[in-house]
PDB file of C-alpha atoms in Angstrom:
ATOM      1  CA  MET A1121      12.297 -20.202  68.717  1.00  0.00           C
ATOM      2  CA  LYS A1122      12.380 -23.247  70.985  1.00  0.00           C
ATOM      3  CA  ARG A1123      15.030 -23.521  73.674  1.00  0.00           C
ATOM      4  CA  ALA A1124      16.730 -26.674  74.904  1.00  0.00           C
ATOM      5  CA  LEU A1125      19.137 -27.446  77.737  1.00  0.00           C
ATOM      6  CA  ILE A1126      21.478 -30.388  77.147  1.00  0.00           C
ATOM      7  CA  THR A1127      23.492 -31.786  80.035  1.00  0.00           C
ATOM      8  CA  GLY A1128      26.613 -33.635  78.912  1.00  0.00           C
ATOM      9  CA  VAL A1129      26.635 -31.519  75.752  1.00  0.00           C
ATOM     10  CA  THR A1130      30.305 -32.189  74.956  1.00  0.00           C
ATOM     11  CA  GLY A1131      29.857 -35.951  74.932  1.00  0.00           C
ATOM     12  CA  GLN A1132      29.068 -38.159  71.943  1.00  0.00           C
ATOM     13  CA  ASP A1133      25.280 -37.970  72.286  1.00  0.00           C
ATOM     14  CA  GLY A1134      25.225 -34.376  73.461  1.00  0.00           C
ATOM     15  CA  SER A1135      27.180 -33.116  70.479  1.00  0.00           C
ATOM     16  CA  TYR A1136      25.016 -34.951  67.937  1.00  0.00           C
ATOM     17  CA  LEU A1137      21.859 -33.770  69.667  1.00  0.00           C
ATOM     18  CA  ALA A1138      23.087 -30.160  69.741  1.00  0.00           C
ATOM     19  CA  GLU A1139      23.773 -30.243  66.003  1.00  0.00           C
ATOM     20  CA  PHE A1140      20.396 -31.849  65.323  1.00  0.00           C
ATOM     21  CA  LEU A1141      18.485 -29.264  67.359  1.00  0.00           C
ATOM     22  CA  LEU A1142      20.407 -26.369  65.827  1.00  0.00           C
ATOM     23  CA  GLU A1143      19.246 -27.576  62.414  1.00  0.00           C
ATOM     24  CA  LYS A1144      15.687 -27.502  63.810  1.00  0.00           C
ATOM     25  CA  GLY A1145      16.144 -23.850  64.760  1.00  0.00           C
ATOM     26  CA  TYR A1146      16.555 -24.333  68.509  1.00  0.00           C
ATOM     27  CA  ARG A1147      18.502 -22.077  70.841  1.00  0.00           C
ATOM     28  CA  ILE A1148      20.842 -24.401  72.745  1.00  0.00           C
ATOM     29  CA  THR A1149      22.244 -24.175  76.251  1.00  0.00           C
ATOM     30  CA  GLY A1150      24.716 -26.843  77.318  1.00  0.00           C
ATOM     31  CA  LEU A1151      26.216 -27.992  80.605  1.00  0.00           C
ATOM     32  CA  HIS A1152      29.608 -29.678  80.619  1.00  0.00           C
ATOM     33  CA  LEU A1153      32.382 -30.577  83.010  1.00  0.00           C
ATOM     34  CA  PRO A1154      35.350 -28.153  82.882  1.00  0.00           C
ATOM     35  CA  ALA A1155      37.680 -30.958  81.825  1.00  0.00           C
ATOM     36  CA  SER A1156      35.552 -31.669  78.739  1.00  0.00           C
ATOM     37  CA  ALA A1157      35.661 -28.158  77.258  1.00  0.00           C
ATOM     38  CA  SER A1158      38.247 -29.031  74.615  1.00  0.00           C
ATOM     39  CA  ARG A1159      36.520 -32.142  73.287  1.00  0.00           C
ATOM     40  CA  ILE A1160      36.531 -32.113  69.521  1.00  0.00           C
ATOM     41  CA  SER A1161      32.972 -33.413  69.151  1.00  0.00           C
ATOM     42  CA  ILE A1162      31.270 -30.149  70.065  1.00  0.00           C
ATOM     43  CA  ARG A1163      33.585 -27.751  68.247  1.00  0.00           C
ATOM     44  CA  PRO A1164      31.694 -27.423  64.951  1.00  0.00           C
ATOM     45  CA  ALA A1165      28.614 -26.129  66.810  1.00  0.00           C
ATOM     46  CA  GLN A1166      30.315 -24.566  69.833  1.00  0.00           C
ATOM     47  CA  GLU A1167      29.957 -20.945  68.710  1.00  0.00           C
ATOM     48  CA  LYS A1168      26.175 -21.377  68.449  1.00  0.00           C
ATOM     49  CA  ILE A1169      25.750 -22.904  71.919  1.00  0.00           C
ATOM     50  CA  LYS A1170      25.720 -21.116  75.274  1.00  0.00           C
ATOM     51  CA  LEU A1171      27.940 -23.249  77.463  1.00  0.00           C
ATOM     52  CA  TYR A1172      28.006 -23.521  81.229  1.00  0.00           C
ATOM     53  CA  GLU A1173      30.759 -25.297  83.138  1.00  0.00           C
ATOM     54  CA  GLY A1174      29.666 -27.376  86.077  1.00  0.00           C
ATOM     55  CA  ASP A1175      28.711 -30.734  87.505  1.00  0.00           C
ATOM     56  CA  ILE A1176      25.352 -32.427  87.014  1.00  0.00           C
ATOM     57  CA  THR A1177      25.279 -33.012  90.786  1.00  0.00           C
ATOM     58  CA  ASP A1178      25.304 -29.244  91.511  1.00  0.00           C
ATOM     59  CA  ASN A1179      21.591 -28.699  92.129  1.00  0.00           C
ATOM     60  CA  ASP A1180      21.887 -24.969  92.745  1.00  0.00           C
ATOM     61  CA  LEU A1181      23.702 -24.454  89.452  1.00  0.00           C
ATOM     62  CA  LEU A1182      21.086 -26.453  87.550  1.00  0.00           C
ATOM     63  CA  ALA A1183      18.252 -24.433  89.048  1.00  0.00           C
ATOM     64  CA  GLU A1184      20.064 -21.193  88.237  1.00  0.00           C
ATOM     65  CA  ILE A1185      20.627 -22.202  84.605  1.00  0.00           C
ATOM     66  CA  ILE A1186      16.998 -23.236  84.147  1.00  0.00           C
ATOM     67  CA  ARG A1187      15.695 -20.011  85.674  1.00  0.00           C
ATOM     68  CA  LYS A1188      17.987 -17.915  83.491  1.00  0.00           C
ATOM     69  CA  GLU A1189      17.706 -19.759  80.172  1.00  0.00           C
ATOM     70  CA  LYS A1190      14.047 -20.855  80.407  1.00  0.00           C
ATOM     71  CA  PRO A1191      14.332 -23.988  78.237  1.00  0.00           C
ATOM     72  CA  ASP A1192      11.284 -25.622  76.705  1.00  0.00           C
ATOM     73  CA  GLU A1193      13.027 -29.011  76.761  1.00  0.00           C
ATOM     74  CA  ILE A1194      15.754 -30.579  78.898  1.00  0.00           C
ATOM     75  CA  TYR A1195      17.799 -33.541  77.696  1.00  0.00           C
ATOM     76  CA  ASN A1196      19.713 -35.163  80.553  1.00  0.00           C
ATOM     77  CA  LEU A1197      22.604 -36.925  78.846  1.00  0.00           C
ATOM     78  CA  ALA A1198      25.257 -36.312  81.505  1.00  0.00           C
ATOM     79  CA  SER A1199      26.741 -39.482  82.942  1.00  0.00           C
ATOM     80  CA  VAL A1200      29.979 -41.059  84.080  1.00  0.00           C
ATOM     81  CA  ALA A1201      32.726 -41.212  81.458  1.00  0.00           C
ATOM     82  CA  THR A1202      32.819 -44.998  81.192  1.00  0.00           C
ATOM     83  CA  VAL A1203      30.997 -48.016  82.591  1.00  0.00           C
ATOM     84  CA  ALA A1204      34.101 -50.225  82.417  1.00  0.00           C
ATOM     85  CA  LYS A1205      34.941 -49.961  86.139  1.00  0.00           C
ATOM     86  CA  PRO A1206      31.707 -48.990  87.903  1.00  0.00           C
ATOM     87  CA  TRP A1207      32.761 -50.440  91.274  1.00  0.00           C
ATOM     88  CA  GLU A1208      35.786 -48.159  91.674  1.00  0.00           C
ATOM     89  CA  ASP A1209      33.603 -45.331  93.029  1.00  0.00           C
ATOM     90  CA  PRO A1210      30.036 -46.663  93.276  1.00  0.00           C
ATOM     91  CA  LEU A1211      28.721 -43.756  95.358  1.00  0.00           C
ATOM     92  CA  HIS A1212      29.793 -41.231  92.727  1.00  0.00           C
ATOM     93  CA  VAL A1213      28.301 -43.349  89.944  1.00  0.00           C
ATOM     94  CA  LEU A1214      24.985 -43.614  91.801  1.00  0.00           C
ATOM     95  CA  LYS A1215      24.957 -39.899  92.524  1.00  0.00           C
ATOM     96  CA  VAL A1216      25.540 -38.943  88.881  1.00  0.00           C
ATOM     97  CA  THR A1217      23.308 -41.529  87.218  1.00  0.00           C
ATOM     98  CA  GLY A1218      20.551 -41.797  89.814  1.00  0.00           C
ATOM     99  CA  LEU A1219      20.255 -38.908  92.236  1.00  0.00           C
ATOM    100  CA  ALA A1220      21.151 -36.046  89.869  1.00  0.00           C
ATOM    101  CA  PRO A1221      18.256 -36.781  87.464  1.00  0.00           C
ATOM    102  CA  ILE A1222      15.854 -36.911  90.418  1.00  0.00           C
ATOM    103  CA  ALA A1223      17.126 -33.530  91.582  1.00  0.00           C
ATOM    104  CA  LEU A1224      16.375 -32.180  88.106  1.00  0.00           C
ATOM    105  CA  LEU A1225      12.868 -33.595  88.255  1.00  0.00           C
ATOM    106  CA  GLU A1226      12.367 -31.948  91.650  1.00  0.00           C
ATOM    107  CA  ILE A1227      13.369 -28.577  90.209  1.00  0.00           C
ATOM    108  CA  LEU A1228      10.839 -29.013  87.409  1.00  0.00           C
ATOM    109  CA  LYS A1229       8.100 -30.167  89.767  1.00  0.00           C
ATOM    110  CA  LYS A1230       8.534 -27.168  92.073  1.00  0.00           C
ATOM    111  CA  GLU A1231       9.211 -24.376  89.575  1.00  0.00           C
ATOM    112  CA  PHE A1232       8.897 -25.418  85.930  1.00  0.00           C
ATOM    113  CA  PRO A1233       6.251 -28.131  85.460  1.00  0.00           C
ATOM    114  CA  HIS A1234       5.741 -27.083  81.831  1.00  0.00           C
ATOM    115  CA  ILE A1235       9.299 -28.054  80.746  1.00  0.00           C
ATOM    116  CA  LYS A1236       9.577 -31.347  78.883  1.00  0.00           C
ATOM    117  CA  PHE A1237      12.262 -33.708  80.210  1.00  0.00           C
ATOM    118  CA  PHE A1238      14.217 -36.524  78.533  1.00  0.00           C
ATOM    119  CA  GLN A1239      16.243 -38.972  80.616  1.00  0.00           C
ATOM    120  CA  ALA A1240      18.919 -41.159  79.019  1.00  0.00           C
ATOM    121  CA  SER A1241      18.285 -44.588  80.525  1.00  0.00           C
ATOM    122  CA  SER A1242      20.405 -47.592  79.621  1.00  0.00           C
ATOM    123  CA  ALA A1243      20.156 -51.230  78.593  1.00  0.00           C
ATOM    124  CA  GLU A1244      22.554 -51.848  81.502  1.00  0.00           C
ATOM    125  CA  MET A1245      19.384 -51.772  83.621  1.00  0.00           C
ATOM    126  CA  PHE A1246      18.497 -55.207  82.227  1.00  0.00           C
ATOM    127  CA  GLY A1247      21.703 -56.768  83.568  1.00  0.00           C
ATOM    128  CA  GLU A1248      21.578 -60.350  82.342  1.00  0.00           C
ATOM    129  CA  PRO A1249      18.058 -60.396  80.871  1.00  0.00           C
ATOM    130  CA  ALA A1250      15.832 -63.434  81.024  1.00  0.00           C
ATOM    131  CA  GLU A1251      14.533 -62.898  77.498  1.00  0.00           C
ATOM    132  CA  SER A1252      15.685 -61.621  74.147  1.00  0.00           C
ATOM    133  CA  PRO A1253      14.989 -59.215  72.584  1.00  0.00           C
ATOM    134  CA  GLN A1254      14.336 -56.827  75.466  1.00  0.00           C
ATOM    135  CA  ASN A1255      11.421 -54.405  75.388  1.00  0.00           C
ATOM    136  CA  GLU A1256       9.895 -51.804  77.691  1.00  0.00           C
ATOM    137  CA  ASP A1257       8.282 -54.532  79.833  1.00  0.00           C
ATOM    138  CA  THR A1258      11.339 -56.764  80.252  1.00  0.00           C
ATOM    139  CA  PRO A1259      12.226 -57.071  83.973  1.00  0.00           C
ATOM    140  CA  PHE A1260      15.226 -55.079  85.157  1.00  0.00           C
ATOM    141  CA  HIS A1261      18.091 -56.768  87.032  1.00  0.00           C
ATOM    142  CA  PRO A1262      21.073 -54.381  86.993  1.00  0.00           C
ATOM    143  CA  LYS A1263      24.417 -55.919  87.944  1.00  0.00           C
ATOM    144  CA  ASN A1264      26.532 -52.836  88.635  1.00  0.00           C
ATOM    145  CA  PRO A1265      26.232 -49.329  90.148  1.00  0.00           C
ATOM    146  CA  TYR A1266      25.849 -47.758  86.714  1.00  0.00           C
ATOM    147  CA  GLY A1267      22.809 -49.886  85.891  1.00  0.00           C
ATOM    148  CA  MET A1268      21.445 -49.431  89.419  1.00  0.00           C
ATOM    149  CA  GLY A1269      21.701 -45.654  89.216  1.00  0.00           C
ATOM    150  CA  LYS A1270      20.139 -45.560  85.767  1.00  0.00           C
ATOM    151  CA  LEU A1271      17.269 -47.709  87.013  1.00  0.00           C
ATOM    152  CA  LEU A1272      16.681 -45.404  89.985  1.00  0.00           C
ATOM    153  CA  ALA A1273      16.361 -42.419  87.636  1.00  0.00           C
ATOM    154  CA  HIS A1274      14.267 -44.415  85.165  1.00  0.00           C
ATOM    155  CA  LEU A1275      11.743 -45.383  87.826  1.00  0.00           C
ATOM    156  CA  ALA A1276      11.666 -41.815  89.130  1.00  0.00           C
ATOM    157  CA  VAL A1277      10.806 -40.473  85.675  1.00  0.00           C
ATOM    158  CA  GLY A1278       7.777 -42.752  85.560  1.00  0.00           C
ATOM    159  CA  GLN A1279       6.625 -41.680  89.006  1.00  0.00           C
ATOM    160  CA  TYR A1280       7.046 -37.957  88.362  1.00  0.00           C
ATOM    161  CA  ARG A1281       5.080 -38.428  85.149  1.00  0.00           C
ATOM    162  CA  VAL A1282       2.205 -40.139  86.960  1.00  0.00           C
ATOM    163  CA  GLN A1283       2.224 -38.429  90.357  1.00  0.00           C
ATOM    164  CA  HIS A1284       3.177 -34.898  89.305  1.00  0.00           C
ATOM    165  CA  LYS A1285       1.963 -34.831  85.681  1.00  0.00           C
ATOM    166  CA  LEU A1286       5.360 -33.865  84.239  1.00  0.00           C
ATOM    167  CA  PHE A1287       6.087 -34.494  80.569  1.00  0.00           C
ATOM    168  CA  ALA A1288       9.022 -36.728  81.492  1.00  0.00           C
ATOM    169  CA  VAL A1289      10.273 -39.643  79.396  1.00  0.00           C
ATOM    170  CA  SER A1290      13.094 -42.175  79.397  1.00  0.00           C
ATOM    171  CA  GLY A1291      14.846 -43.590  76.377  1.00  0.00           C
ATOM    172  CA  ILE A1292      16.304 -47.021  77.168  1.00  0.00           C
ATOM    173  CA  LEU A1293      19.480 -46.707  75.120  1.00  0.00           C
ATOM    174  CA  PHE A1294      21.262 -49.769  73.834  1.00  0.00           C
ATOM    175  CA  ASN A1295      24.886 -49.529  72.677  1.00  0.00           C
ATOM    176  CA  HIS A1296      25.284 -46.662  70.244  1.00  0.00           C
ATOM    177  CA  GLU A1297      28.542 -45.667  68.625  1.00  0.00           C
ATOM    178  CA  SER A1298      30.092 -43.118  66.279  1.00  0.00           C
ATOM    179  CA  PRO A1299      33.470 -41.672  65.295  1.00  0.00           C
ATOM    180  CA  ARG A1300      33.049 -39.496  68.411  1.00  0.00           C
ATOM    181  CA  ARG A1301      32.969 -42.475  70.761  1.00  0.00           C
ATOM    182  CA  GLY A1302      35.683 -42.326  73.439  1.00  0.00           C
ATOM    183  CA  GLU A1303      38.736 -44.515  72.977  1.00  0.00           C
ATOM    184  CA  GLY A1304      37.999 -46.365  76.218  1.00  0.00           C
ATOM    185  CA  PHE A1305      35.075 -48.175  74.574  1.00  0.00           C
ATOM    186  CA  VAL A1306      35.742 -51.464  72.786  1.00  0.00           C
ATOM    187  CA  THR A1307      34.219 -50.380  69.471  1.00  0.00           C
ATOM    188  CA  ARG A1308      36.480 -47.356  69.162  1.00  0.00           C
ATOM    189  CA  LYS A1309      39.439 -49.401  70.383  1.00  0.00           C
ATOM    190  CA  ILE A1310      38.789 -51.819  67.526  1.00  0.00           C
ATOM    191  CA  THR A1311      38.450 -49.265  64.731  1.00  0.00           C
ATOM    192  CA  ARG A1312      41.338 -47.084  65.915  1.00  0.00           C
ATOM    193  CA  THR A1313      43.756 -49.977  66.478  1.00  0.00           C
ATOM    194  CA  LEU A1314      42.961 -51.725  63.195  1.00  0.00           C
ATOM    195  CA  ALA A1315      43.385 -48.443  61.319  1.00  0.00           C
ATOM    196  CA  ARG A1316      46.791 -48.009  62.969  1.00  0.00           C
ATOM    197  CA  ILE A1317      47.749 -51.600  62.115  1.00  0.00           C
ATOM    198  CA  LYS A1318      46.835 -50.906  58.506  1.00  0.00           C
ATOM    199  CA  ALA A1319      49.055 -47.825  58.589  1.00  0.00           C
ATOM    200  CA  GLY A1320      51.939 -49.731  60.197  1.00  0.00           C
ATOM    201  CA  ALA A1321      51.733 -47.797  63.465  1.00  0.00           C
ATOM    202  CA  GLU A1322      50.675 -50.798  65.597  1.00  0.00           C
ATOM    203  CA  LYS A1323      50.982 -54.574  65.328  1.00  0.00           C
ATOM    204  CA  GLU A1324      48.137 -56.137  67.290  1.00  0.00           C
ATOM    205  CA  LEU A1325      44.647 -55.579  68.581  1.00  0.00           C
ATOM    206  CA  ILE A1326      44.132 -57.232  71.976  1.00  0.00           C
ATOM    207  CA  VAL A1327      40.536 -57.876  73.018  1.00  0.00           C
ATOM    208  CA  GLY A1328      38.409 -60.030  75.304  1.00  0.00           C
ATOM    209  CA  ASN A1329      35.635 -62.467  74.453  1.00  0.00           C
ATOM    210  CA  LEU A1330      34.921 -62.346  70.723  1.00  0.00           C
ATOM    211  CA  SER A1331      31.535 -63.996  71.230  1.00  0.00           C
ATOM    212  CA  THR A1332      30.077 -61.194  73.348  1.00  0.00           C
ATOM    213  CA  VAL A1333      26.869 -59.986  71.664  1.00  0.00           C
ATOM    214  CA  ARG A1334      25.627 -56.405  71.547  1.00  0.00           C
ATOM    215  CA  ASP A1335      23.004 -54.333  69.762  1.00  0.00           C
ATOM    216  CA  TRP A1336      25.040 -51.526  68.172  1.00  0.00           C
ATOM    217  CA  GLY A1337      23.512 -48.472  66.498  1.00  0.00           C
ATOM    218  CA  PHE A1338      24.579 -45.005  65.335  1.00  0.00           C
ATOM    219  CA  ALA A1339      24.374 -42.262  67.977  1.00  0.00           C
ATOM    220  CA  ALA A1340      23.004 -39.657  65.553  1.00  0.00           C
ATOM    221  CA  ASP A1341      20.010 -41.892  64.816  1.00  0.00           C
ATOM    222  CA  TYR A1342      19.262 -42.176  68.521  1.00  0.00           C
ATOM    223  CA  VAL A1343      19.286 -38.439  69.279  1.00  0.00           C
ATOM    224  CA  ARG A1344      16.637 -38.027  66.594  1.00  0.00           C
ATOM    225  CA  ALA A1345      14.499 -40.462  68.598  1.00  0.00           C
ATOM    226  CA  MET A1346      15.100 -38.446  71.772  1.00  0.00           C
ATOM    227  CA  TRP A1347      13.713 -35.350  70.084  1.00  0.00           C
ATOM    228  CA  MET A1348      10.746 -37.239  68.657  1.00  0.00           C
ATOM    229  CA  MET A1349       9.859 -38.501  72.130  1.00  0.00           C
ATOM    230  CA  LEU A1350       9.540 -34.927  73.399  1.00  0.00           C
ATOM    231  CA  GLN A1351       7.376 -33.921  70.416  1.00  0.00           C
ATOM    232  CA  ALA A1352       4.876 -36.735  71.006  1.00  0.00           C
ATOM    233  CA  ASP A1353       1.297 -36.029  72.093  1.00  0.00           C
ATOM    234  CA  ALA A1354       1.801 -37.951  75.344  1.00  0.00           C
ATOM    235  CA  PRO A1355       4.921 -38.860  77.341  1.00  0.00           C
ATOM    236  CA  ASP A1356       6.094 -42.469  77.366  1.00  0.00           C
ATOM    237  CA  ASP A1357       9.270 -44.560  77.669  1.00  0.00           C
ATOM    238  CA  TYR A1358      10.840 -46.344  74.713  1.00  0.00           C
ATOM    239  CA  VAL A1359      13.640 -48.743  73.875  1.00  0.00           C
ATOM    240  CA  LEU A1360      16.133 -47.112  71.496  1.00  0.00           C
ATOM    241  CA  ALA A1361      18.140 -49.749  69.654  1.00  0.00           C
ATOM    242  CA  SER A1362      18.974 -51.085  66.224  1.00  0.00           C
ATOM    243  CA  GLY A1363      17.042 -54.297  66.744  1.00  0.00           C
ATOM    244  CA  ALA A1364      19.976 -56.369  65.450  1.00  0.00           C
ATOM    245  CA  ALA A1365      22.644 -58.261  67.390  1.00  0.00           C
ATOM    246  CA  HIS A1366      26.308 -58.709  66.462  1.00  0.00           C
ATOM    247  CA  THR A1367      29.338 -60.206  68.169  1.00  0.00           C
ATOM    248  CA  VAL A1368      32.628 -58.486  68.873  1.00  0.00           C
ATOM    249  CA  ARG A1369      34.061 -60.835  66.238  1.00  0.00           C
ATOM    250  CA  ASP A1370      31.529 -59.454  63.726  1.00  0.00           C
ATOM    251  CA  PHE A1371      32.589 -55.910  64.583  1.00  0.00           C
ATOM    252  CA  ILE A1372      36.280 -56.718  64.087  1.00  0.00           C
ATOM    253  CA  HIS A1373      35.615 -58.615  60.851  1.00  0.00           C
ATOM    254  CA  THR A1374      33.551 -55.736  59.439  1.00  0.00           C
ATOM    255  CA  ALA A1375      36.182 -53.146  60.417  1.00  0.00           C
ATOM    256  CA  ALA A1376      39.015 -55.198  58.911  1.00  0.00           C
ATOM    257  CA  LYS A1377      37.029 -55.719  55.705  1.00  0.00           C
ATOM    258  CA  ALA A1378      36.502 -51.952  55.457  1.00  0.00           C
ATOM    259  CA  LEU A1379      40.283 -51.562  55.684  1.00  0.00           C
ATOM    260  CA  ASP A1380      40.768 -54.208  52.982  1.00  0.00           C
ATOM    261  CA  PHE A1381      42.569 -56.789  55.062  1.00  0.00           C
ATOM    262  CA  PRO A1382      40.173 -59.645  55.842  1.00  0.00           C
ATOM    263  CA  ILE A1383      40.942 -61.632  58.984  1.00  0.00           C
ATOM    264  CA  ALA A1384      41.034 -65.414  59.290  1.00  0.00           C
ATOM    265  CA  TRP A1385      40.228 -66.790  62.722  1.00  0.00           C
ATOM    266  CA  GLU A1386      41.824 -69.771  64.423  1.00  0.00           C
ATOM    267  CA  GLY A1387      41.828 -71.249  67.924  1.00  0.00           C
ATOM    268  CA  LYS A1388      39.092 -71.128  70.509  1.00  0.00           C
ATOM    269  CA  ALA A1389      38.022 -68.979  73.441  1.00  0.00           C
ATOM    270  CA  GLU A1390      40.916 -67.338  75.271  1.00  0.00           C
ATOM    271  CA  LYS A1391      43.470 -68.633  72.734  1.00  0.00           C
ATOM    272  CA  GLU A1392      41.703 -67.382  69.627  1.00  0.00           C
ATOM    273  CA  VAL A1393      43.651 -65.216  67.190  1.00  0.00           C
ATOM    274  CA  GLY A1394      42.973 -63.462  63.910  1.00  0.00           C
ATOM    275  CA  ARG A1395      45.501 -63.526  61.078  1.00  0.00           C
ATOM    276  CA  ASP A1396      45.768 -61.313  58.015  1.00  0.00           C
ATOM    277  CA  SER A1397      46.346 -62.625  54.495  1.00  0.00           C
ATOM    278  CA  LYS A1398      50.105 -62.781  55.142  1.00  0.00           C
ATOM    279  CA  GLY A1399      49.658 -64.976  58.185  1.00  0.00           C
ATOM    280  CA  ASN A1400      50.494 -62.254  60.697  1.00  0.00           C
ATOM    281  CA  ILE A1401      48.540 -62.274  63.962  1.00  0.00           C
ATOM    282  CA  VAL A1402      46.727 -58.935  64.090  1.00  0.00           C
ATOM    283  CA  VAL A1403      44.044 -59.787  66.673  1.00  0.00           C
ATOM    284  CA  ARG A1404      44.686 -61.645  69.913  1.00  0.00           C
ATOM    285  CA  VAL A1405      42.306 -62.619  72.698  1.00  0.00           C
ATOM    286  CA  SER A1406      43.579 -61.910  76.200  1.00  0.00           C
ATOM    287  CA  ALA A1407      42.291 -63.343  79.454  1.00  0.00           C
ATOM    288  CA  ASP A1408      42.823 -59.894  80.981  1.00  0.00           C
ATOM    289  CA  PHE A1409      39.816 -58.623  79.003  1.00  0.00           C
ATOM    290  CA  TYR A1410      37.841 -61.854  78.966  1.00  0.00           C
ATOM    291  CA  ARG A1411      34.255 -62.120  80.195  1.00  0.00           C
ATOM    292  CA  PRO A1412      32.022 -65.209  80.009  1.00  0.00           C
ATOM    293  CA  VAL A1413      29.380 -65.308  77.287  1.00  0.00           C
ATOM    294  CA  GLU A1414      26.031 -64.029  78.537  1.00  0.00           C
ATOM    295  CA  LYS A1415      23.257 -66.599  78.544  1.00  0.00           C
ATOM    296  CA  VAL A1416      20.821 -64.305  76.735  1.00  0.00           C
ATOM    297  CA  ASN A1417      21.739 -61.840  73.996  1.00  0.00           C
ATOM    298  CA  ARG A1418      21.216 -58.172  74.754  1.00  0.00           C
ATOM    299  CA  ARG A1419      19.141 -56.937  71.835  1.00  0.00           C
ATOM    300  CA  GLY A1420      16.481 -54.245  71.753  1.00  0.00           C
ATOM    301  CA  ASP A1421      12.908 -54.608  70.538  1.00  0.00           C
ATOM    302  CA  ILE A1422      11.972 -51.287  68.903  1.00  0.00           C
ATOM    303  CA  SER A1423       8.484 -52.254  67.778  1.00  0.00           C
ATOM    304  CA  LYS A1424       6.801 -49.888  70.251  1.00  0.00           C
ATOM    305  CA  ILE A1425       8.591 -46.717  69.121  1.00  0.00           C
ATOM    306  CA  GLN A1426       8.181 -47.756  65.497  1.00  0.00           C
ATOM    307  CA  LYS A1427       4.436 -48.101  65.989  1.00  0.00           C
ATOM    308  CA  ASP A1428       3.895 -45.016  68.165  1.00  0.00           C
ATOM    309  CA  LEU A1429       6.350 -42.489  66.705  1.00  0.00           C
ATOM    310  CA  GLY A1430       7.459 -43.950  63.390  1.00  0.00           C
ATOM    311  CA  TRP A1431      11.136 -43.994  64.395  1.00  0.00           C
ATOM    312  CA  ARG A1432      13.657 -46.487  63.175  1.00  0.00           C
ATOM    313  CA  PRO A1433      17.444 -46.239  62.728  1.00  0.00           C
ATOM    314  CA  LYS A1434      18.694 -45.166  59.312  1.00  0.00           C
ATOM    315  CA  THR A1435      22.292 -46.375  59.597  1.00  0.00           C
ATOM    316  CA  SER A1436      23.168 -50.051  59.150  1.00  0.00           C
ATOM    317  CA  PHE A1437      25.723 -51.874  61.293  1.00  0.00           C
ATOM    318  CA  GLU A1438      28.078 -52.166  58.334  1.00  0.00           C
ATOM    319  CA  ASN A1439      27.887 -48.465  57.498  1.00  0.00           C
ATOM    320  CA  LEU A1440      28.394 -47.522  61.139  1.00  0.00           C
ATOM    321  CA  VAL A1441      31.592 -49.559  61.358  1.00  0.00           C
ATOM    322  CA  LYS A1442      32.853 -48.211  58.036  1.00  0.00           C
ATOM    323  CA  MET A1443      32.182 -44.659  59.212  1.00  0.00           C
ATOM    324  CA  MET A1444      34.194 -45.218  62.375  1.00  0.00           C
ATOM    325  CA  VAL A1445      37.075 -46.858  60.537  1.00  0.00           C
ATOM    326  CA  LYS A1446      37.254 -44.060  57.995  1.00  0.00           C
ATOM    327  CA  ALA A1447      37.421 -41.447  60.748  1.00  0.00           C
ATOM    328  CA  ASP A1448      40.288 -43.349  62.448  1.00  0.00           C
ATOM    329  CA  MET A1449      42.444 -43.817  59.357  1.00  0.00           C
ATOM    330  CA  LEU A1450      45.786 -42.066  59.702  1.00  0.00           C
TER     331      LEU A1450
END
């Protein structure tokens, strides 16, 4: 029986990965923050997982867990709760996203060089990319502490792989969503608010720039890719994305259509609104959430992982949005 350690096991990705590995017959150990113990996402599998409470920055605890549980694979999915305000505490963000993964790699180098290691990198490392779509060779220009920390860890993974011969890989994750996505993220805000509007519990959805473009995929598809990367003959880094780009407007339109109240748009930029069939304003753009349109779309090129490992997402954008809406219906 294979053993895996998942940091951030109570989060969206951690919970899907735990369920996936349990189906593969793995014995799972998970690390989570004490405040996250009651998260609903992990409950279905919680009785089958050995959970440890602690912080990813506690190096002594990590070493103790690894020595005791002897995992064959480690998936480092622990991160900060949201990237919405990365400048509020940049040192903490850098410590969690950058230094903690390096500390894990040091533990493996010194004591457990046979353990395979997956690092959750991020498309935030690209910042405002010079080209689209982005692939594994696209230059990195992070614009915030979250992206900077992720890039530090990403580069370290490559160096520990080359210099110390560890089986260490990074998955460059583009936006990936699910019904388990936290309510602080715009996608979940959209599906939850529109579902409540449909039920009469709220009146309006207030958002920022409707023209912002993202590459959205289903989290459960991406954890399958994480596992495949650690089963490969040789370690390498890969972009994990859907390969398709959609605007926030597309996301709202698709969610509203799934709820059977199509939205008609009028106005431009910060004054744009969306009306239902009765003429009621149900979506309003607010300058408080507004960000300028990026010059280049952030979209992932997954041709390398398709060629090398045969991975591609199974869930379409439309089905992802419908799934999220259904889960949020009152």
